[in-house]
Amino acid sequence: MYTWLIAIPITLLLLLLAWRRPNRQRLALRLLASAVAGISLTLLVFPPTIKQTINPSVAILLTQGYSSDTLEMLLKQQEAKPVVYTFGTNADDAKQLTDLYTLRQLQPGLQTLHLLGYGLDEQQLKVLEGVQLVPHLSEVPAGVSAVQWPQEVKLGEAITVAGKYKAEGQTKLYLKAAGQLRDSVEIKPDSSYTFSLRNTSKLTGRFVYTLLAKTGANTDTLGQVPVQVAEQQQLSILLLASAPSFEFKFLKNHLGEQQHKIAYRTTVSKNIMQSEWVNMAKTDLSRISSKLLQNFDVVITEPQALQSMSAGERAILQRAVTDDGLGVLTIATAPANSRSTAFFTNFQSNRLSQQDTRNTRAGWSGSEVNVTASPYTLVNTTAVNSLISEQGNNLLAGARRAGWGKVAMSYIPQTFPWQLEGKDDIYASYWSTLLSAIAKEQVKEKFWEVETPQVPQPNKPVILSYTDYTLAASVAAPTATVTSLADSVSINLPLAQQTHHPSTYSGTFWPRSNGWHKVENVGATPYFFYVQEQSDWQFQSIAERKAATEAFVAKQSVIPAADVVAYTAKPVSLIWFFIAFVLSSGFLWLEEKL
């Protein structure tokens, strides 16, 4: 009201000055420009406001990934316009929040909060206890939606990075290590693809691979793949051959060079056996006994050697598998129809050729090679784990669990030609794959692990757990130290005993920087884990926030009170008054000069 009391005399004065000018040309335009100049000048000095209906009990919170269309539709549905806030993202005409405590202070009467985007994490949601949360979550964006890789592999084993990728355009994924691209896969536009990238490290140590995605001219780093490559486990292996052969001779020498303990027994003629030992003391191999088998992790044999054993020896070998976890690999040229050896050779097989041998392409953990195989193949079933595969979903070698141990069969009778051809790496990788798959599992009495999350990141909680099956129940919780290898900064990690697992203790660690970290305590082997950049593996953060938000909504029991409508004065933008004043006054100045 007061604004117009000031605007009227100013406008009348300008109109009077325009009217009294002797030049009567463009009088109407002068009068109009004078009126506009007077009113706009007054409104610039005394900005007007408009009355707006608001609901102080309702608000909208925008988080990363929110949809502007969803926001627009939600605003149209509200009778009284709620206040719009942003957290962790930017938006026009919205109030930026640095933390959610500020939201409760700015709107103490808040009862219902509409949440848009990917949601909030568990810690942030705790601040909203007592508020009815209404989710409007966005779909997962294009990119990696799941990924996994082994934390540790043995030297010679392939490092396999597998996951799912949703592509909008033509995309190519690369696995990069030591500055070089090691493997790649191409993904078609508008598709979801299950990818698998592999590389075999020839050195032991801790390595960080990188997964890259190239779409058009843009190359993005999806995340880091930290892997530890350890020395091969030194196994004790018993070779039982039905007759002298190059296959077992070359295998004995190769495994001996790998520092495995080898005992080799072969039948030279009826009732005459020859025995050899590598990297181990001599022991009696003439008869298979429980005491003898306790010294071995793996037995490699043939169907004929199994049949030549006595029933008692086969029973002892079977108990060593089921009760003690021994692994037995049978190298065959044809299915063994003998019921006496069925425990070791009862695998479903198909004949693919009428010839005695056939050439095919064998593949395993990142390696492929042409092989001379028997005319048979193992049928790929749910009970059989694939060790060596070929085209058509068939298996050249497979294993199945039997009690605590495993039995396996291979239809590749001869691998020694690879060594004669100079393919030492292929030969080593093949046997490393078979042995690591069936060897007696080593029982760990003390070990560390990262419980959550899959990808540790700075300034986010990492739950580390320590299991010690040797600790007595009354012993105090062990103490541990976490060290960042990047800057050698160490902190003490308090541990608490888990209620339902008395042998396991856990603690929460908040990393401050990325890179390798080491956690250790007295009597246990140090455990290494890698903290990644916050920009790595965005899908994990999105999935965790969405899951946490959905869980929070599912268990909330808040019943909001009836909406309370209030009113607020919203200032009108001054830009329009400024433009009107400049144009009108400019016209009056220019018109007078004409």
Coordinates of C-alpha atoms in Angstrom, one line a residue:
M1 CA 0.0 0.0 0.0
Y2 CA 2.8 2.4 1.0
T3 CA 4.6 1.6 -2.3
W4 CA 1.7 3.0 -4.3
L5 CA 1.5 6.2 -2.2
I6 CA 5.1 6.9 -3.2
A7 CA 4.7 5.7 -6.8
I8 CA 1.7 7.9 -7.6
P9 CA 3.3 11.4 -7.0
I10 CA 6.5 10.3 -8.8
T11 CA 4.6 9.1 -11.8
L12 CA 2.3 12.3 -11.8
L13 CA 5.4 14.5 -11.7
L14 CA 7.0 12.7 -14.7
L15 CA 3.7 12.9 -16.6
L16 CA 3.4 16.6 -15.9
L17 CA 7.0 17.2 -17.2
A18 CA 6.2 15.2 -20.3
W19 CA 2.9 17.1 -20.9
R20 CA 4.4 20.6 -20.5
R21 CA 7.1 20.1 -23.2
P22 CA 6.3 22.4 -26.2
N23 CA 7.0 19.7 -28.7
R24 CA 3.7 17.8 -29.0
Q25 CA 5.1 15.0 -31.2
R26 CA 5.2 11.5 -29.7
L27 CA 3.2 12.8 -26.7
A28 CA 1.4 9.6 -26.1
L29 CA 4.7 7.6 -26.1
R30 CA 6.3 10.1 -23.7
L31 CA 3.4 9.8 -21.3
L32 CA 3.5 6.0 -21.4
A33 CA 7.3 5.9 -20.9
S34 CA 7.0 8.4 -18.0
A35 CA 4.4 6.3 -16.3
V36 CA 6.5 3.1 -16.8
A37 CA 9.7 4.8 -15.5
G38 CA 8.0 6.2 -12.4
I39 CA 6.3 2.9 -11.4
S40 CA 9.4 0.7 -12.2
L41 CA 11.7 3.0 -10.2
T42 CA 9.4 2.9 -7.2
L43 CA 9.2 -0.9 -7.4
L44 CA 13.0 -1.2 -7.6
V45 CA 13.4 0.8 -4.4
F46 CA 10.5 -0.9 -2.7
P47 CA 10.3 -4.5 -4.1
P48 CA 6.8 -6.0 -4.0
T49 CA 6.0 -9.5 -2.7
I50 CA 3.4 -12.0 -3.5
K51 CA 1.5 -14.2 -1.1
Q52 CA 2.4 -17.9 -1.3
T53 CA 0.7 -20.9 0.4
I54 CA 3.1 -23.3 2.0
N55 CA 2.9 -26.4 4.1
P56 CA 5.5 -26.3 6.9
S57 CA 5.0 -30.0 7.7
V58 CA 6.0 -31.2 4.2
A59 CA 9.3 -30.8 2.3
I60 CA 11.1 -32.2 -0.7
L61 CA 14.7 -33.4 -0.6
L62 CA 16.7 -33.8 -3.8
T63 CA 19.6 -36.2 -3.7
Q64 CA 22.1 -37.3 -6.4
G65 CA 20.3 -38.7 -9.5
Y66 CA 17.0 -37.1 -9.0
S67 CA 14.6 -36.6 -12.0
S68 CA 13.5 -33.1 -12.8
D69 CA 10.3 -34.6 -14.3
T70 CA 9.5 -36.4 -11.1
L71 CA 10.1 -33.2 -9.2
E72 CA 7.8 -31.2 -11.5
M73 CA 5.0 -33.8 -11.3
L74 CA 5.3 -33.9 -7.5
L75 CA 5.0 -30.1 -7.2
K76 CA 1.9 -30.1 -9.3
Q77 CA 0.3 -32.7 -6.9
Q78 CA 0.9 -30.5 -3.9
E79 CA -1.9 -28.1 -2.9
A80 CA 0.5 -26.0 -0.9
K81 CA 4.0 -25.7 -2.4
P82 CA 6.5 -27.5 -0.1
V83 CA 10.1 -26.2 0.4
V84 CA 12.6 -27.9 -1.9
Y85 CA 16.0 -28.7 -0.5
T86 CA 19.1 -30.3 -2.1
F87 CA 21.7 -32.5 -0.4
G88 CA 24.8 -33.7 -2.3
T89 CA 23.5 -32.3 -5.6
N90 CA 22.5 -28.9 -7.2
A91 CA 19.2 -27.6 -8.4
D92 CA 17.7 -24.2 -9.2
D93 CA 15.2 -22.7 -6.8
A94 CA 16.2 -25.1 -4.0
K95 CA 17.9 -24.6 -0.7
Q96 CA 21.3 -26.2 -0.5
L97 CA 22.0 -28.3 2.7
T98 CA 25.4 -29.2 3.9
D99 CA 24.0 -31.7 6.5
L100 CA 20.6 -33.1 7.4
Y101 CA 20.7 -31.6 10.9
T102 CA 20.2 -28.2 9.3
L103 CA 17.0 -29.5 7.7
R104 CA 15.4 -30.2 11.1
Q105 CA 16.5 -26.7 12.3
L106 CA 15.1 -24.9 9.2
Q107 CA 11.8 -26.7 9.3
P108 CA 11.2 -27.9 12.9
G109 CA 7.6 -28.8 12.1
L110 CA 8.6 -31.3 9.4
Q111 CA 6.5 -34.4 9.4
T112 CA 6.6 -35.7 5.8
L113 CA 9.7 -35.7 3.5
H114 CA 9.5 -36.6 -0.2
L115 CA 12.9 -38.0 -1.1
L116 CA 14.0 -38.0 -4.8
G117 CA 17.2 -39.4 -6.4
Y118 CA 19.2 -42.4 -5.3
G119 CA 18.5 -41.9 -1.6
L120 CA 20.6 -41.6 1.6
D121 CA 22.9 -43.9 3.4
E122 CA 22.3 -45.5 6.8
Q123 CA 24.0 -42.9 8.8
Q124 CA 22.2 -40.0 7.1
L125 CA 18.8 -41.7 7.5
K126 CA 19.2 -41.8 11.3
V127 CA 18.9 -38.1 11.4
L128 CA 15.4 -38.4 9.9
E129 CA 14.0 -40.7 12.6
G130 CA 10.5 -39.5 13.4
V131 CA 9.9 -38.1 9.9
Q132 CA 7.6 -39.9 7.4
L133 CA 9.8 -40.6 4.4
V134 CA 8.1 -40.9 1.0
P135 CA 10.6 -42.3 -1.6
H136 CA 10.7 -41.4 -5.3
L137 CA 13.9 -43.2 -6.1
S138 CA 15.5 -43.1 -9.5
E139 CA 16.5 -46.0 -11.7
V140 CA 20.0 -47.3 -11.6
P141 CA 22.0 -45.4 -14.3
A142 CA 24.0 -46.9 -17.1
G143 CA 27.3 -48.5 -16.1
V144 CA 28.5 -51.2 -13.9
S145 CA 25.7 -52.7 -11.7
A146 CA 27.7 -55.5 -10.1
V147 CA 31.3 -56.5 -10.0
Q148 CA 33.5 -59.1 -8.3
W149 CA 37.1 -60.3 -8.3
P150 CA 39.2 -62.5 -6.1
Q151 CA 41.0 -60.8 -3.3
E152 CA 43.9 -63.2 -3.6
V153 CA 45.1 -65.6 -6.2
K154 CA 48.0 -68.0 -6.4
L155 CA 50.9 -67.4 -8.8
G156 CA 49.9 -68.8 -12.2
E157 CA 46.1 -68.5 -11.6
A158 CA 44.1 -66.0 -13.6
I159 CA 42.7 -62.9 -12.1
T160 CA 39.1 -62.7 -13.3
V161 CA 37.0 -59.5 -13.0
A162 CA 33.3 -60.3 -13.7
G163 CA 30.2 -58.3 -13.4
K164 CA 27.2 -56.7 -15.2
Y165 CA 27.3 -53.6 -17.3
K166 CA 24.3 -51.6 -18.7
A167 CA 25.3 -49.7 -21.8
E168 CA 23.4 -46.9 -23.5
G169 CA 25.9 -46.6 -26.4
Q170 CA 28.5 -48.8 -28.0
T171 CA 30.9 -49.5 -25.2
K172 CA 34.1 -51.3 -24.8
L173 CA 35.5 -52.4 -21.4
Y174 CA 39.2 -52.7 -20.7
L175 CA 41.2 -54.3 -17.9
K176 CA 44.4 -52.3 -17.5
A177 CA 47.5 -53.4 -15.5
A178 CA 51.0 -51.9 -15.3
G179 CA 50.1 -49.3 -17.9
Q180 CA 49.0 -51.9 -20.5
L181 CA 45.5 -53.1 -21.6
R182 CA 45.3 -56.8 -20.7
D183 CA 41.8 -57.8 -21.8
S184 CA 38.7 -56.2 -23.3
V185 CA 35.1 -56.9 -24.2
E186 CA 32.7 -55.0 -26.5
I187 CA 29.1 -54.3 -25.4
K188 CA 26.3 -53.4 -27.8
P189 CA 24.2 -50.2 -27.3
D190 CA 21.0 -50.4 -25.1
S191 CA 21.9 -53.7 -23.6
S192 CA 22.9 -55.3 -20.3
Y193 CA 25.9 -57.6 -20.5
T194 CA 27.6 -60.0 -18.1
F195 CA 31.3 -59.5 -18.7
S196 CA 34.4 -61.4 -17.7
L197 CA 37.9 -60.0 -18.1
R198 CA 41.0 -61.9 -17.2
N199 CA 44.8 -61.6 -16.8
T200 CA 47.4 -63.8 -15.3
S201 CA 50.1 -62.2 -13.2
K202 CA 53.6 -63.6 -13.5
L203 CA 54.8 -61.9 -10.3
T204 CA 53.8 -62.2 -6.6
G205 CA 52.9 -59.1 -4.6
R206 CA 50.0 -56.6 -4.4
F207 CA 48.7 -55.1 -7.6
V208 CA 46.0 -52.6 -8.5
Y209 CA 44.3 -53.1 -11.9
T210 CA 41.9 -50.6 -13.5
L211 CA 38.6 -51.2 -15.2
L212 CA 38.0 -48.7 -18.0
A213 CA 34.9 -48.0 -20.2
K214 CA 35.2 -46.4 -23.6
T215 CA 32.1 -44.9 -25.2
G216 CA 32.7 -43.0 -28.3
A217 CA 35.6 -40.6 -27.7
N218 CA 35.2 -40.7 -23.9
T219 CA 37.1 -43.1 -21.6
D220 CA 36.0 -43.4 -18.0
T221 CA 37.6 -45.1 -15.1
L222 CA 35.0 -47.3 -13.5
G223 CA 37.1 -48.4 -10.5
Q224 CA 40.3 -50.1 -9.2
V225 CA 40.7 -53.9 -8.9
P226 CA 43.2 -54.6 -6.0
V227 CA 44.6 -58.1 -6.0
Q228 CA 47.2 -59.9 -4.1
V229 CA 49.2 -62.6 -5.9
A230 CA 50.7 -65.2 -3.5
E231 CA 53.1 -68.0 -4.0
Q232 CA 51.6 -71.4 -4.9
Q233 CA 50.7 -73.5 -2.0
Q234 CA 53.4 -76.2 -1.6
L235 CA 51.4 -79.4 -2.0
S236 CA 52.1 -83.0 -1.2
I237 CA 51.1 -85.0 -4.3
L238 CA 50.9 -88.8 -4.8
L239 CA 51.2 -90.0 -8.4
L240 CA 49.8 -93.5 -9.0
A241 CA 50.4 -94.8 -12.6
S242 CA 49.4 -98.1 -14.0
A243 CA 52.5 -98.2 -16.3
P244 CA 55.5 -95.9 -17.0
S245 CA 54.4 -93.0 -19.2
F246 CA 55.8 -89.7 -20.4
E247 CA 52.7 -87.9 -19.0
F248 CA 53.5 -88.8 -15.4
K249 CA 57.3 -88.5 -15.9
F250 CA 57.0 -84.9 -17.2
L251 CA 54.4 -84.1 -14.5
K252 CA 56.6 -85.4 -11.7
N253 CA 59.5 -83.3 -12.9
H254 CA 57.4 -80.2 -13.4
L255 CA 55.8 -80.4 -10.0
G256 CA 59.2 -81.1 -8.4
E257 CA 60.5 -77.9 -10.0
Q258 CA 57.6 -76.0 -8.5
Q259 CA 58.8 -77.2 -5.1
H260 CA 55.9 -79.5 -4.5
K261 CA 56.5 -82.7 -2.6
I262 CA 56.1 -85.6 -5.0
A263 CA 55.8 -89.3 -4.5
Y264 CA 55.5 -91.3 -7.7
R265 CA 54.6 -95.0 -8.0
T266 CA 54.2 -96.9 -11.2
T267 CA 53.7 -100.6 -12.1
V268 CA 56.6 -101.8 -14.2
S269 CA 55.4 -105.4 -14.5
K270 CA 53.1 -107.8 -12.6
N271 CA 53.8 -107.4 -8.9
I272 CA 56.8 -105.1 -9.5
M273 CA 56.5 -101.4 -8.7
Q274 CA 58.9 -98.5 -9.1
S275 CA 58.8 -95.6 -6.7
E276 CA 60.4 -92.2 -6.8
W277 CA 60.4 -89.2 -4.4
V278 CA 61.0 -85.5 -5.0
N279 CA 61.5 -82.9 -2.3
M280 CA 60.4 -85.4 0.4
A281 CA 61.7 -88.2 2.4
K282 CA 61.3 -91.8 1.1
T283 CA 58.3 -93.7 2.4
D284 CA 56.7 -97.0 1.6
L285 CA 54.4 -96.7 -1.4
S286 CA 53.8 -100.4 -2.0
R287 CA 50.4 -100.3 -0.2
I288 CA 47.8 -97.5 0.2
S289 CA 47.1 -96.9 3.8
S290 CA 45.5 -94.3 5.9
K291 CA 48.8 -93.3 7.5
L292 CA 50.3 -92.8 4.0
L293 CA 47.4 -90.7 2.7
Q294 CA 47.6 -88.4 5.7
N295 CA 50.8 -87.0 4.2
F296 CA 49.2 -85.9 0.9
D297 CA 46.9 -83.2 -0.4
V298 CA 46.2 -84.6 -3.9
V299 CA 46.3 -88.0 -5.6
I300 CA 46.6 -88.1 -9.4
T301 CA 45.9 -91.5 -10.9
E302 CA 44.3 -93.5 -13.8
P303 CA 41.3 -95.9 -13.9
Q304 CA 43.7 -98.9 -14.5
A305 CA 45.7 -98.0 -11.4
L306 CA 42.5 -97.7 -9.3
Q307 CA 41.3 -101.1 -10.6
S308 CA 44.6 -102.7 -9.7
M309 CA 44.2 -101.7 -6.1
S310 CA 42.6 -104.1 -3.6
A311 CA 39.1 -103.4 -2.4
G312 CA 40.6 -102.4 1.0
E313 CA 42.9 -99.8 -0.5
R314 CA 40.1 -98.2 -2.6
A315 CA 38.0 -98.0 0.6
I316 CA 40.9 -96.3 2.4
L317 CA 41.4 -93.9 -0.5
Q318 CA 37.6 -93.2 -0.5
R319 CA 37.6 -92.4 3.3
A320 CA 40.6 -90.1 2.9
V321 CA 38.5 -88.1 0.4
T322 CA 35.2 -88.0 2.4
D323 CA 36.6 -87.7 5.9
D324 CA 40.0 -86.0 5.5
G325 CA 39.4 -83.7 2.5
L326 CA 41.9 -85.4 0.1
G327 CA 41.5 -84.5 -3.6
V328 CA 41.7 -87.3 -6.3
L329 CA 42.1 -86.6 -10.0
T330 CA 41.7 -89.5 -12.5
I331 CA 43.1 -89.1 -16.0
A332 CA 41.1 -91.2 -18.4
T333 CA 40.8 -91.9 -22.1
A334 CA 37.3 -93.5 -21.8
P335 CA 34.6 -93.8 -19.1
A336 CA 35.4 -96.4 -16.5
N337 CA 32.5 -98.9 -16.3
S338 CA 33.9 -100.8 -13.3
R339 CA 31.6 -100.6 -10.2
S340 CA 34.7 -100.9 -8.0
T341 CA 36.0 -97.5 -9.1
A342 CA 32.6 -95.7 -9.4
F343 CA 33.3 -93.4 -6.5
F344 CA 36.2 -91.8 -8.4
T345 CA 35.0 -92.2 -12.0
N346 CA 31.2 -91.9 -11.9
F347 CA 30.9 -88.9 -14.1
Q348 CA 28.3 -88.6 -16.9
S349 CA 30.0 -88.7 -20.3
N350 CA 29.2 -88.3 -24.0
R351 CA 31.1 -89.7 -26.9
L352 CA 31.8 -87.0 -29.6
S353 CA 34.0 -88.9 -32.0
Q354 CA 34.4 -92.5 -33.2
Q355 CA 38.2 -92.0 -33.4
D356 CA 40.5 -92.8 -30.6
T357 CA 41.5 -89.2 -30.2
R358 CA 40.2 -85.8 -31.3
N359 CA 41.5 -82.2 -31.6
T360 CA 39.6 -79.5 -29.8
R361 CA 40.0 -76.1 -28.1
A362 CA 40.4 -76.2 -24.4
G363 CA 39.9 -73.2 -22.1
W364 CA 40.4 -72.4 -18.4
S365 CA 40.8 -69.2 -16.3
G366 CA 42.1 -66.9 -19.1
S367 CA 44.0 -69.5 -21.2
E368 CA 43.0 -71.3 -24.4
V369 CA 45.0 -73.9 -26.3
N370 CA 44.5 -76.7 -28.9
V371 CA 44.6 -80.1 -27.3
T372 CA 44.4 -83.7 -28.2
A373 CA 41.6 -85.1 -26.1
S374 CA 39.9 -88.5 -25.8
P375 CA 36.7 -88.9 -27.9
Y376 CA 34.6 -88.4 -24.7
T377 CA 33.5 -85.3 -22.9
L378 CA 32.0 -84.7 -19.4
V379 CA 28.5 -83.5 -19.2
N380 CA 28.2 -80.1 -17.5
T381 CA 25.8 -80.6 -14.6
T382 CA 25.0 -78.7 -11.5
A383 CA 26.9 -81.3 -9.4
V384 CA 30.1 -80.9 -11.5
N385 CA 32.3 -77.8 -11.3
S386 CA 34.0 -76.9 -14.6
L387 CA 37.8 -77.0 -14.5
I388 CA 38.6 -77.3 -18.2
S389 CA 35.9 -76.5 -20.8
E390 CA 35.5 -76.7 -24.5
Q391 CA 32.9 -75.5 -27.0
G392 CA 29.3 -76.6 -26.7
N393 CA 29.1 -76.3 -22.9
N394 CA 31.1 -79.5 -22.6
L395 CA 33.9 -80.2 -20.1
L396 CA 37.2 -81.8 -20.6
A397 CA 37.8 -81.8 -16.9
G398 CA 35.5 -81.4 -14.0
A399 CA 35.3 -82.0 -10.3
R400 CA 32.5 -82.7 -7.8
R401 CA 32.5 -82.6 -4.0
A402 CA 32.5 -85.9 -2.1
G403 CA 32.2 -85.3 1.7
W404 CA 35.1 -83.0 2.8
G405 CA 37.1 -83.7 -0.3
K406 CA 36.8 -83.6 -4.1
V407 CA 37.1 -86.2 -6.9
A408 CA 37.8 -85.0 -10.5
M409 CA 38.2 -86.5 -13.9
S410 CA 40.1 -85.3 -17.0
Y411 CA 39.7 -86.5 -20.6
I412 CA 43.0 -84.9 -21.7
P413 CA 45.4 -87.8 -21.3
Q414 CA 48.5 -86.1 -22.6
T415 CA 49.7 -82.6 -21.7
F416 CA 53.5 -83.2 -21.9
P417 CA 53.6 -82.2 -25.6
W418 CA 53.0 -78.6 -24.5
Q419 CA 56.4 -78.7 -22.8
L420 CA 58.0 -80.2 -25.9
E421 CA 56.5 -77.3 -27.9
G422 CA 57.8 -74.7 -25.5
K423 CA 54.4 -73.9 -24.0
D424 CA 55.7 -73.9 -20.5
D425 CA 53.3 -71.2 -19.3
I426 CA 50.2 -73.1 -20.7
Y427 CA 51.4 -76.3 -19.1
A428 CA 52.0 -74.6 -15.7
S429 CA 48.7 -72.8 -15.8
Y430 CA 46.8 -76.0 -16.7
W431 CA 48.1 -78.0 -13.8
S432 CA 47.9 -75.1 -11.4
T433 CA 44.2 -74.8 -12.2
L434 CA 43.5 -78.5 -11.6
L435 CA 45.5 -78.8 -8.4
S436 CA 44.2 -75.6 -6.7
A437 CA 40.7 -76.7 -7.5
I438 CA 40.9 -80.2 -5.8
A439 CA 43.7 -79.9 -3.3
K440 CA 42.9 -80.5 0.4
E441 CA 41.7 -77.3 1.8
Q442 CA 43.9 -75.6 4.4
V443 CA 42.1 -74.9 7.6
K444 CA 42.7 -71.4 8.9
E445 CA 42.5 -71.0 12.6
K446 CA 43.2 -67.2 12.6
F447 CA 42.3 -64.8 9.8
W448 CA 41.1 -61.3 9.0
E449 CA 38.5 -60.2 6.5
V450 CA 36.6 -57.1 5.4
E451 CA 32.9 -57.7 6.3
T452 CA 31.5 -54.6 4.6
P453 CA 31.6 -52.8 2.3
Q454 CA 32.9 -54.6 -0.8
V455 CA 34.8 -51.5 -1.8
P456 CA 36.2 -49.5 1.2
Q457 CA 36.4 -45.8 0.6
P458 CA 37.7 -42.8 2.5
N459 CA 35.5 -41.3 5.3
K460 CA 33.2 -44.3 5.2
P461 CA 33.0 -47.0 7.9
V462 CA 34.8 -50.3 7.1
I463 CA 33.9 -53.3 9.3
L464 CA 36.9 -55.5 9.9
S465 CA 36.5 -58.9 11.5
Y466 CA 39.1 -61.2 13.1
T467 CA 38.3 -64.9 13.7
D468 CA 40.4 -67.0 16.1
Y469 CA 39.2 -70.5 16.8
T470 CA 42.0 -71.0 19.3
L471 CA 40.9 -68.3 21.8
A472 CA 39.2 -69.4 24.9
A473 CA 35.8 -67.9 25.7
S474 CA 37.0 -66.1 28.8
V475 CA 40.0 -64.4 27.1
A476 CA 39.8 -60.7 26.7
A477 CA 39.2 -59.3 23.2
P478 CA 42.4 -59.0 21.1
T479 CA 43.8 -55.7 20.1
A480 CA 44.7 -54.7 16.6
T481 CA 46.5 -51.9 14.6
V482 CA 45.6 -50.6 11.2
T483 CA 48.3 -48.9 9.2
S484 CA 48.1 -46.9 6.0
L485 CA 51.0 -48.0 3.8
A486 CA 50.8 -44.7 1.9
D487 CA 51.9 -42.5 4.8
S488 CA 52.6 -45.1 7.6
V489 CA 50.0 -43.6 9.9
S490 CA 48.7 -46.2 12.4
I491 CA 45.7 -46.3 14.7
N492 CA 44.5 -48.8 17.3
L493 CA 41.4 -50.7 16.3
P494 CA 39.2 -51.7 19.3
L495 CA 37.5 -55.0 18.7
A496 CA 34.2 -56.4 20.2
Q497 CA 33.2 -60.0 20.4
Q498 CA 30.2 -60.9 18.2
T499 CA 27.3 -62.3 20.1
H500 CA 26.4 -65.2 17.9
H501 CA 30.0 -66.0 16.8
P502 CA 32.1 -66.0 20.0
S503 CA 35.3 -66.8 18.0
T504 CA 34.9 -63.7 15.8
Y505 CA 35.7 -60.1 16.9
S506 CA 34.9 -57.0 14.8
G507 CA 35.7 -53.3 14.8
T508 CA 34.9 -50.3 12.7
F509 CA 37.6 -48.4 10.9
W510 CA 37.2 -45.0 9.2
P511 CA 39.9 -44.7 6.5
R512 CA 41.1 -41.1 5.8
S513 CA 42.9 -41.8 2.5
N514 CA 42.9 -44.3 -0.3
G515 CA 45.6 -46.9 -0.9
W516 CA 46.7 -50.1 0.7
H517 CA 46.1 -50.6 4.4
K518 CA 47.4 -53.3 6.8
V519 CA 45.6 -54.7 9.9
E520 CA 47.6 -56.9 12.3
N521 CA 47.6 -58.2 15.7
V522 CA 49.8 -60.6 17.8
G523 CA 49.8 -64.2 16.6
A524 CA 48.0 -63.6 13.2
T525 CA 49.3 -63.0 9.7
P526 CA 48.9 -59.4 8.6
Y527 CA 45.9 -58.7 6.4
F528 CA 46.0 -56.2 3.6
F529 CA 43.0 -54.4 2.1
Y530 CA 42.7 -51.5 -0.4
V531 CA 40.8 -48.3 0.1
Q532 CA 39.6 -46.8 -3.2
E533 CA 38.8 -43.3 -4.4
Q534 CA 35.3 -42.1 -3.6
S535 CA 34.6 -41.7 -7.4
D536 CA 35.3 -45.4 -8.0
W537 CA 32.5 -48.0 -8.3
Q538 CA 29.7 -45.5 -8.1
F539 CA 27.2 -48.3 -8.5
Q540 CA 28.0 -49.6 -5.1
S541 CA 27.3 -46.3 -3.4
I542 CA 24.0 -46.0 -5.3
A543 CA 22.9 -49.5 -4.5
E544 CA 23.8 -49.1 -0.8
R545 CA 21.8 -45.8 -0.6
K546 CA 18.8 -47.2 -2.4
A547 CA 18.8 -50.4 -0.2
A548 CA 19.2 -48.4 3.0
T549 CA 16.4 -46.0 2.0
E550 CA 14.1 -48.8 1.1
A551 CA 14.9 -50.6 4.4
F552 CA 14.3 -47.4 6.4
V553 CA 10.9 -46.8 4.7
A554 CA 9.9 -50.5 5.2
K555 CA 10.3 -50.3 9.0
Q556 CA 9.1 -46.7 9.7
S557 CA 5.9 -46.4 11.7
V558 CA 5.4 -42.6 11.8
I559 CA 1.8 -41.4 11.2
P560 CA 2.0 -37.7 10.1
A561 CA -0.5 -35.3 11.5
A562 CA -2.9 -33.4 9.3
D563 CA -1.3 -30.8 7.0
V564 CA -1.2 -27.3 8.4
V565 CA -1.4 -24.6 5.7
A566 CA 0.6 -21.4 6.2
Y567 CA 1.4 -18.4 4.1
T568 CA 4.7 -16.7 3.2
A569 CA 5.7 -13.5 1.3
K570 CA 7.8 -14.3 -1.7
P571 CA 9.7 -11.3 -3.3
V572 CA 9.1 -10.7 -7.0
S573 CA 12.2 -10.8 -9.2
L574 CA 13.6 -7.2 -9.7
I575 CA 15.0 -7.9 -13.1
W576 CA 11.8 -7.1 -14.9
F577 CA 11.4 -3.7 -13.1
F578 CA 15.0 -2.9 -13.9
I579 CA 14.5 -3.7 -17.6
A580 CA 11.3 -1.6 -17.7
F581 CA 13.1 1.3 -16.1
V582 CA 16.1 1.2 -18.4
L583 CA 14.0 1.0 -21.5
S584 CA 11.5 3.7 -20.5
S585 CA 14.1 6.2 -19.2
G586 CA 16.3 5.5 -22.2
F587 CA 13.4 6.3 -24.5
L588 CA 12.7 9.6 -22.7
W589 CA 16.3 10.6 -23.0
L590 CA 16.6 9.7 -26.7
E591 CA 13.3 11.3 -27.6
E592 CA 14.3 14.6 -26.1
K593 CA 17.4 14.6 -28.3
L594 CA 15.5 14.1 -31.5

